[in-house]
Amino acid sequence: MKLKQMQIIQGGEKPTGFRRKKDQSSHTQSTGMSAIWKEVCIRQLEQRLRAERENVNLKKSCEMEMQVVKILRKLLYRHPSQRDIMYLGENTRTRRIEIPTGCLKQMAALIFDDLSIGVENSYRIAEFSGRN
């Protein structure tokens, strides 16, 4: 299709590398105008073909980059295989400890005391740094 377009535009001659031909004849004003329009058509066709080639190259590179992205996603978000899960399950032991309610209350009180001491220390540090 493109070859036919170029041949029609250039007057039926086969194009060689899509070079522009300069019309040597300047018989009348109409032939001069037709030569100008031929040049414009040739230039537009060359630009369109160049843009199409560039689009094809860009599309190929985009597709290659998308494949790389897919591969990286698979590597980053890889789910552990069944074999890996079985291997981890064999080596880990879970032991359940029942804590009596009395001990649980004592542990909660100790944790609360530790946390309240930490909060009081933070307030003292903030007050001290605020005074300076």
Short mmCIF file of N, CA and C in Angstrom, two decimals:
data_model
loop_
_atom_site.label_atom_id
_atom_site.label_comp_id
_atom_site.label_asym_id
_atom_site.label_seq_id
_atom_site.Cartn_x
_atom_site.Cartn_y
_atom_site.Cartn_z
N MET A 1 0.83 -1.19 0.00
CA MET A 1 0.00 0.00 0.00
C MET A 1 0.87 1.25 0.00
N LYS A 2 1.90 1.29 0.82
CA LYS A 2 2.76 2.46 0.90
C LYS A 2 3.57 2.65 -0.37
N LEU A 3 4.01 1.54 -0.94
CA LEU A 3 4.78 1.60 -2.18
C LEU A 3 3.91 2.16 -3.30
N LYS A 4 2.67 1.71 -3.34
CA LYS A 4 1.75 2.22 -4.36
C LYS A 4 1.50 3.71 -4.17
N GLN A 5 1.35 4.12 -2.91
CA GLN A 5 1.12 5.55 -2.65
C GLN A 5 2.30 6.38 -3.14
N MET A 6 3.49 5.91 -2.84
CA MET A 6 4.68 6.66 -3.27
C MET A 6 4.77 6.70 -4.80
N GLN A 7 4.45 5.57 -5.45
CA GLN A 7 4.52 5.54 -6.92
C GLN A 7 3.50 6.48 -7.53
N ILE A 8 2.32 6.52 -6.95
CA ILE A 8 1.29 7.43 -7.46
C ILE A 8 1.72 8.87 -7.27
N ILE A 9 2.26 9.17 -6.10
CA ILE A 9 2.67 10.54 -5.81
C ILE A 9 3.82 10.96 -6.71
N GLN A 10 4.77 10.09 -6.94
CA GLN A 10 5.94 10.45 -7.73
C GLN A 10 5.74 10.24 -9.22
N GLY A 11 4.56 9.96 -9.62
CA GLY A 11 4.27 9.87 -11.05
C GLY A 11 4.53 8.51 -11.63
N GLY A 12 4.36 7.46 -10.84
CA GLY A 12 4.48 6.12 -11.37
C GLY A 12 5.88 5.55 -11.30
N GLU A 13 6.86 6.27 -10.84
CA GLU A 13 8.22 5.74 -10.75
C GLU A 13 8.40 5.04 -9.42
N LYS A 14 9.26 4.01 -9.40
CA LYS A 14 9.53 3.29 -8.16
C LYS A 14 10.41 4.16 -7.27
N PRO A 15 10.05 4.26 -5.99
CA PRO A 15 10.85 5.07 -5.09
C PRO A 15 12.13 4.35 -4.70
N THR A 16 13.18 5.09 -4.49
CA THR A 16 14.44 4.51 -4.02
C THR A 16 14.79 5.20 -2.72
N GLY A 17 14.49 4.53 -1.60
CA GLY A 17 14.83 5.08 -0.30
C GLY A 17 13.95 6.26 0.07
N PHE A 18 12.84 6.46 -0.59
CA PHE A 18 11.90 7.54 -0.31
C PHE A 18 12.57 8.91 -0.42
N ARG A 19 13.39 9.09 -1.43
CA ARG A 19 14.03 10.39 -1.66
C ARG A 19 13.07 11.29 -2.42
N ARG A 20 13.14 12.54 -2.12
CA ARG A 20 12.30 13.51 -2.81
C ARG A 20 12.91 13.84 -4.16
N LYS A 21 12.05 13.92 -5.17
CA LYS A 21 12.51 14.33 -6.50
C LYS A 21 12.13 15.78 -6.70
N LYS A 22 13.03 16.52 -7.25
CA LYS A 22 12.73 17.91 -7.57
C LYS A 22 12.29 17.97 -9.02
N ASP A 23 11.21 18.64 -9.22
CA ASP A 23 10.66 18.74 -10.56
C ASP A 23 11.46 19.78 -11.33
N GLN A 24 12.12 19.34 -12.37
CA GLN A 24 12.96 20.23 -13.18
C GLN A 24 12.13 21.11 -14.11
N SER A 25 10.96 20.64 -14.44
CA SER A 25 10.17 21.39 -15.42
C SER A 25 9.39 22.50 -14.75
N SER A 26 9.47 23.64 -15.32
CA SER A 26 8.67 24.77 -14.84
C SER A 26 7.98 25.41 -16.04
N HIS A 27 7.18 24.58 -16.71
CA HIS A 27 6.51 25.04 -17.93
C HIS A 27 5.47 26.09 -17.60
N THR A 28 4.59 25.75 -16.70
CA THR A 28 3.53 26.68 -16.37
C THR A 28 3.39 26.76 -14.86
N GLN A 29 2.52 27.63 -14.42
CA GLN A 29 2.27 27.79 -12.99
C GLN A 29 1.62 26.54 -12.42
N SER A 30 0.75 25.89 -13.20
CA SER A 30 0.04 24.71 -12.71
C SER A 30 0.99 23.53 -12.48
N THR A 31 1.96 23.35 -13.37
CA THR A 31 2.91 22.25 -13.14
C THR A 31 3.81 22.56 -11.96
N GLY A 32 4.12 23.83 -11.74
CA GLY A 32 4.92 24.21 -10.57
C GLY A 32 4.17 23.94 -9.28
N MET A 33 2.87 24.24 -9.27
CA MET A 33 2.06 24.00 -8.08
C MET A 33 1.90 22.50 -7.84
N SER A 34 1.74 21.74 -8.92
CA SER A 34 1.59 20.29 -8.73
C SER A 34 2.89 19.69 -8.19
N ALA A 35 4.02 20.23 -8.61
CA ALA A 35 5.30 19.74 -8.09
C ALA A 35 5.43 20.06 -6.61
N ILE A 36 4.97 21.23 -6.21
CA ILE A 36 5.02 21.60 -4.79
C ILE A 36 4.13 20.65 -3.98
N TRP A 37 2.94 20.38 -4.50
CA TRP A 37 2.04 19.48 -3.79
C TRP A 37 2.59 18.07 -3.74
N LYS A 38 3.28 17.65 -4.78
CA LYS A 38 3.92 16.34 -4.76
C LYS A 38 4.96 16.29 -3.64
N GLU A 39 5.76 17.34 -3.54
CA GLU A 39 6.79 17.40 -2.50
C GLU A 39 6.15 17.35 -1.11
N VAL A 40 5.06 18.09 -0.94
CA VAL A 40 4.37 18.10 0.35
C VAL A 40 3.84 16.71 0.67
N CYS A 41 3.23 16.06 -0.31
CA CYS A 41 2.70 14.71 -0.11
C CYS A 41 3.81 13.72 0.24
N ILE A 42 4.91 13.82 -0.49
CA ILE A 42 6.04 12.91 -0.23
C ILE A 42 6.57 13.12 1.18
N ARG A 43 6.74 14.37 1.57
CA ARG A 43 7.26 14.69 2.91
C ARG A 43 6.31 14.17 3.99
N GLN A 44 5.01 14.37 3.81
CA GLN A 44 4.05 13.89 4.80
C GLN A 44 4.05 12.37 4.88
N LEU A 45 4.14 11.72 3.74
CA LEU A 45 4.17 10.26 3.73
C LEU A 45 5.43 9.74 4.43
N GLU A 46 6.57 10.37 4.16
CA GLU A 46 7.81 9.96 4.82
C GLU A 46 7.71 10.15 6.33
N GLN A 47 7.14 11.27 6.75
CA GLN A 47 7.00 11.52 8.19
C GLN A 47 6.06 10.51 8.83
N ARG A 48 4.97 10.19 8.14
CA ARG A 48 4.04 9.21 8.67
C ARG A 48 4.70 7.84 8.80
N LEU A 49 5.45 7.43 7.78
CA LEU A 49 6.13 6.14 7.82
C LEU A 49 7.17 6.11 8.94
N ARG A 50 7.90 7.20 9.10
CA ARG A 50 8.89 7.29 10.17
C ARG A 50 8.21 7.19 11.54
N ALA A 51 7.07 7.88 11.69
CA ALA A 51 6.34 7.82 12.95
C ALA A 51 5.80 6.42 13.22
N GLU A 52 5.33 5.74 12.17
CA GLU A 52 4.83 4.37 12.35
C GLU A 52 5.95 3.43 12.77
N ARG A 53 7.13 3.58 12.17
CA ARG A 53 8.27 2.73 12.56
C ARG A 53 8.65 3.01 14.02
N GLU A 54 8.66 4.27 14.38
CA GLU A 54 9.00 4.62 15.76
C GLU A 54 7.96 4.05 16.73
N ASN A 55 6.69 4.12 16.37
CA ASN A 55 5.63 3.56 17.22
C ASN A 55 5.79 2.06 17.39
N VAL A 56 6.17 1.36 16.32
CA VAL A 56 6.39 -0.09 16.42
C VAL A 56 7.53 -0.38 17.38
N ASN A 57 8.63 0.38 17.25
CA ASN A 57 9.77 0.17 18.15
C ASN A 57 9.40 0.48 19.59
N LEU A 58 8.65 1.56 19.81
CA LEU A 58 8.24 1.91 21.16
C LEU A 58 7.30 0.85 21.75
N LYS A 59 6.42 0.32 20.92
CA LYS A 59 5.51 -0.71 21.39
C LYS A 59 6.27 -1.97 21.80
N LYS A 60 7.28 -2.35 21.00
CA LYS A 60 8.09 -3.52 21.35
C LYS A 60 8.82 -3.31 22.67
N SER A 61 9.42 -2.14 22.83
CA SER A 61 10.16 -1.89 24.07
C SER A 61 9.21 -1.83 25.27
N CYS A 62 8.02 -1.30 25.07
CA CYS A 62 7.03 -1.25 26.15
C CYS A 62 6.61 -2.66 26.54
N GLU A 63 6.39 -3.52 25.57
CA GLU A 63 6.01 -4.91 25.85
C GLU A 63 7.12 -5.64 26.61
N MET A 64 8.37 -5.39 26.21
CA MET A 64 9.49 -6.03 26.91
C MET A 64 9.56 -5.55 28.36
N GLU A 65 9.35 -4.25 28.58
CA GLU A 65 9.38 -3.73 29.94
C GLU A 65 8.24 -4.28 30.77
N MET A 66 7.08 -4.48 30.17
CA MET A 66 5.95 -5.06 30.89
C MET A 66 6.25 -6.50 31.29
N GLN A 67 6.96 -7.24 30.44
CA GLN A 67 7.35 -8.60 30.80
C GLN A 67 8.31 -8.59 31.98
N VAL A 68 9.23 -7.64 31.99
CA VAL A 68 10.16 -7.52 33.12
C VAL A 68 9.40 -7.20 34.40
N VAL A 69 8.41 -6.32 34.30
CA VAL A 69 7.60 -5.96 35.47
C VAL A 69 6.86 -7.19 35.99
N LYS A 70 6.29 -7.99 35.10
CA LYS A 70 5.58 -9.20 35.53
C LYS A 70 6.51 -10.16 36.24
N ILE A 71 7.71 -10.32 35.70
CA ILE A 71 8.68 -11.23 36.32
C ILE A 71 9.07 -10.73 37.70
N LEU A 72 9.31 -9.42 37.81
CA LEU A 72 9.68 -8.87 39.11
C LEU A 72 8.54 -8.99 40.12
N ARG A 73 7.31 -8.79 39.66
CA ARG A 73 6.16 -8.95 40.56
C ARG A 73 6.09 -10.38 41.08
N LYS A 74 6.30 -11.33 40.19
CA LYS A 74 6.26 -12.73 40.62
C LYS A 74 7.34 -13.00 41.66
N LEU A 75 8.51 -12.41 41.46
CA LEU A 75 9.59 -12.62 42.42
C LEU A 75 9.30 -11.95 43.76
N LEU A 76 8.76 -10.74 43.71
CA LEU A 76 8.52 -10.00 44.95
C LEU A 76 7.34 -10.55 45.74
N TYR A 77 6.28 -10.90 45.07
CA TYR A 77 5.07 -11.33 45.74
C TYR A 77 4.88 -12.84 45.66
N ARG A 78 5.98 -13.54 45.70
CA ARG A 78 5.93 -14.99 45.58
C ARG A 78 5.34 -15.58 46.86
N HIS A 79 4.35 -16.44 46.70
CA HIS A 79 3.76 -17.14 47.83
C HIS A 79 4.62 -18.35 48.14
N PRO A 80 4.77 -18.67 49.41
CA PRO A 80 5.58 -19.85 49.73
C PRO A 80 4.92 -21.11 49.18
N SER A 81 5.75 -21.98 48.67
CA SER A 81 5.23 -23.22 48.10
C SER A 81 4.80 -24.17 49.21
N GLN A 82 4.05 -25.18 48.84
CA GLN A 82 3.58 -26.16 49.82
C GLN A 82 4.76 -26.86 50.48
N ARG A 83 5.81 -27.10 49.72
CA ARG A 83 7.01 -27.76 50.26
C ARG A 83 7.66 -26.89 51.33
N ASP A 84 7.73 -25.56 51.08
CA ASP A 84 8.32 -24.66 52.06
C ASP A 84 7.50 -24.63 53.34
N ILE A 85 6.19 -24.64 53.20
CA ILE A 85 5.32 -24.62 54.37
C ILE A 85 5.49 -25.89 55.19
N MET A 86 5.58 -27.03 54.51
CA MET A 86 5.77 -28.30 55.21
C MET A 86 7.12 -28.32 55.93
N TYR A 87 8.14 -27.77 55.29
CA TYR A 87 9.47 -27.75 55.90
C TYR A 87 9.47 -26.90 57.16
N LEU A 88 8.83 -25.74 57.11
CA LEU A 88 8.77 -24.88 58.28
C LEU A 88 7.93 -25.51 59.39
N GLY A 89 6.88 -26.20 59.00
CA GLY A 89 6.01 -26.82 60.00
C GLY A 89 6.69 -27.93 60.77
N GLU A 90 7.62 -28.62 60.19
CA GLU A 90 8.30 -29.72 60.86
C GLU A 90 9.25 -29.23 61.94
N ASN A 91 9.87 -28.09 61.74
CA ASN A 91 10.90 -27.63 62.67
C ASN A 91 10.36 -26.74 63.78
N THR A 92 9.18 -26.24 63.66
CA THR A 92 8.67 -25.34 64.69
C THR A 92 7.74 -26.11 65.61
N ARG A 93 7.88 -25.82 66.87
CA ARG A 93 7.01 -26.45 67.86
C ARG A 93 6.21 -25.37 68.54
N THR A 94 4.96 -25.63 68.74
CA THR A 94 4.10 -24.68 69.43
C THR A 94 3.70 -25.31 70.76
N ARG A 95 3.90 -24.54 71.81
CA ARG A 95 3.55 -25.03 73.13
C ARG A 95 2.52 -24.09 73.73
N ARG A 96 1.47 -24.62 74.21
CA ARG A 96 0.44 -23.80 74.81
C ARG A 96 0.63 -23.79 76.32
N ILE A 97 0.52 -22.60 76.84
CA ILE A 97 0.69 -22.45 78.29
C ILE A 97 -0.61 -21.88 78.84
N GLU A 98 -1.11 -22.51 79.82
CA GLU A 98 -2.31 -22.00 80.48
C GLU A 98 -1.87 -21.17 81.67
N ILE A 99 -2.30 -19.93 81.67
CA ILE A 99 -1.94 -19.03 82.77
C ILE A 99 -3.15 -18.91 83.68
N PRO A 100 -2.96 -19.17 84.97
CA PRO A 100 -4.08 -19.03 85.90
C PRO A 100 -4.53 -17.57 85.97
N THR A 101 -5.79 -17.35 86.27
CA THR A 101 -6.34 -15.99 86.27
C THR A 101 -5.67 -15.11 87.30
N GLY A 102 -5.27 -15.65 88.42
CA GLY A 102 -4.60 -14.85 89.45
C GLY A 102 -3.27 -14.33 88.94
N CYS A 103 -2.50 -15.18 88.28
CA CYS A 103 -1.21 -14.77 87.71
C CYS A 103 -1.41 -13.77 86.57
N LEU A 104 -2.48 -13.96 85.84
CA LEU A 104 -2.76 -13.07 84.72
C LEU A 104 -2.99 -11.65 85.22
N LYS A 105 -3.72 -11.53 86.34
CA LYS A 105 -3.96 -10.20 86.90
C LYS A 105 -2.67 -9.58 87.41
N GLN A 106 -1.82 -10.38 88.03
CA GLN A 106 -0.53 -9.87 88.52
C GLN A 106 0.35 -9.42 87.35
N MET A 107 0.37 -10.21 86.28
CA MET A 107 1.17 -9.85 85.11
C MET A 107 0.66 -8.56 84.48
N ALA A 108 -0.66 -8.42 84.41
CA ALA A 108 -1.24 -7.20 83.85
C ALA A 108 -0.87 -6.00 84.70
N ALA A 109 -0.87 -6.16 86.03
CA ALA A 109 -0.51 -5.06 86.93
C ALA A 109 0.95 -4.69 86.75
N LEU A 110 1.84 -5.68 86.62
CA LEU A 110 3.26 -5.40 86.41
C LEU A 110 3.49 -4.68 85.08
N ILE A 111 2.82 -5.13 84.05
CA ILE A 111 2.97 -4.48 82.73
C ILE A 111 2.47 -3.05 82.81
N PHE A 112 1.33 -2.84 83.49
CA PHE A 112 0.79 -1.48 83.62
C PHE A 112 1.76 -0.59 84.39
N ASP A 113 2.35 -1.11 85.48
CA ASP A 113 3.32 -0.33 86.25
C ASP A 113 4.52 0.06 85.39
N ASP A 114 5.04 -0.88 84.61
CA ASP A 114 6.18 -0.58 83.73
C ASP A 114 5.82 0.50 82.72
N LEU A 115 4.64 0.39 82.14
CA LEU A 115 4.22 1.39 81.15
C LEU A 115 4.02 2.75 81.79
N SER A 116 3.43 2.80 82.98
CA SER A 116 3.20 4.10 83.63
C SER A 116 4.53 4.75 84.02
N ILE A 117 5.51 3.96 84.44
CA ILE A 117 6.83 4.52 84.75
C ILE A 117 7.46 5.10 83.49
N GLY A 118 7.32 4.41 82.37
CA GLY A 118 7.85 4.91 81.10
C GLY A 118 7.18 6.22 80.68
N VAL A 119 5.88 6.32 80.90
CA VAL A 119 5.15 7.55 80.55
C VAL A 119 5.62 8.70 81.43
N GLU A 120 5.76 8.44 82.74
CA GLU A 120 6.23 9.49 83.66
C GLU A 120 7.62 9.97 83.27
N ASN A 121 8.50 9.06 82.91
CA ASN A 121 9.84 9.45 82.48
C ASN A 121 9.79 10.30 81.21
N SER A 122 8.92 9.96 80.30
CA SER A 122 8.78 10.74 79.07
C SER A 122 8.31 12.15 79.38
N TYR A 123 7.35 12.28 80.34
CA TYR A 123 6.88 13.61 80.72
C TYR A 123 8.00 14.43 81.35
N ARG A 124 8.80 13.81 82.22
CA ARG A 124 9.92 14.52 82.85
C ARG A 124 10.92 15.01 81.80
N ILE A 125 11.23 14.16 80.84
CA ILE A 125 12.17 14.56 79.78
C ILE A 125 11.60 15.70 78.96
N ALA A 126 10.30 15.65 78.66
CA ALA A 126 9.67 16.72 77.88
C ALA A 126 9.67 18.03 78.66
N GLU A 127 9.39 17.96 79.99
CA GLU A 127 9.40 19.17 80.82
C GLU A 127 10.80 19.75 80.92
N PHE A 128 11.78 18.88 81.08
CA PHE A 128 13.16 19.35 81.19
C PHE A 128 13.63 20.02 79.90
N SER A 129 13.32 19.42 78.77
CA SER A 129 13.74 20.01 77.50
C SER A 129 12.93 21.26 77.18
N GLY A 130 11.71 21.37 77.72
CA GLY A 130 10.89 22.56 77.50
C GLY A 130 11.39 23.75 78.29
N ARG A 131 12.05 23.53 79.41
CA ARG A 131 12.57 24.61 80.25
C ARG A 131 13.83 25.23 79.65
N ASN A 132 14.57 24.46 78.91
CA ASN A 132 15.84 24.98 78.35
C ASN A 132 15.62 25.76 77.14
#
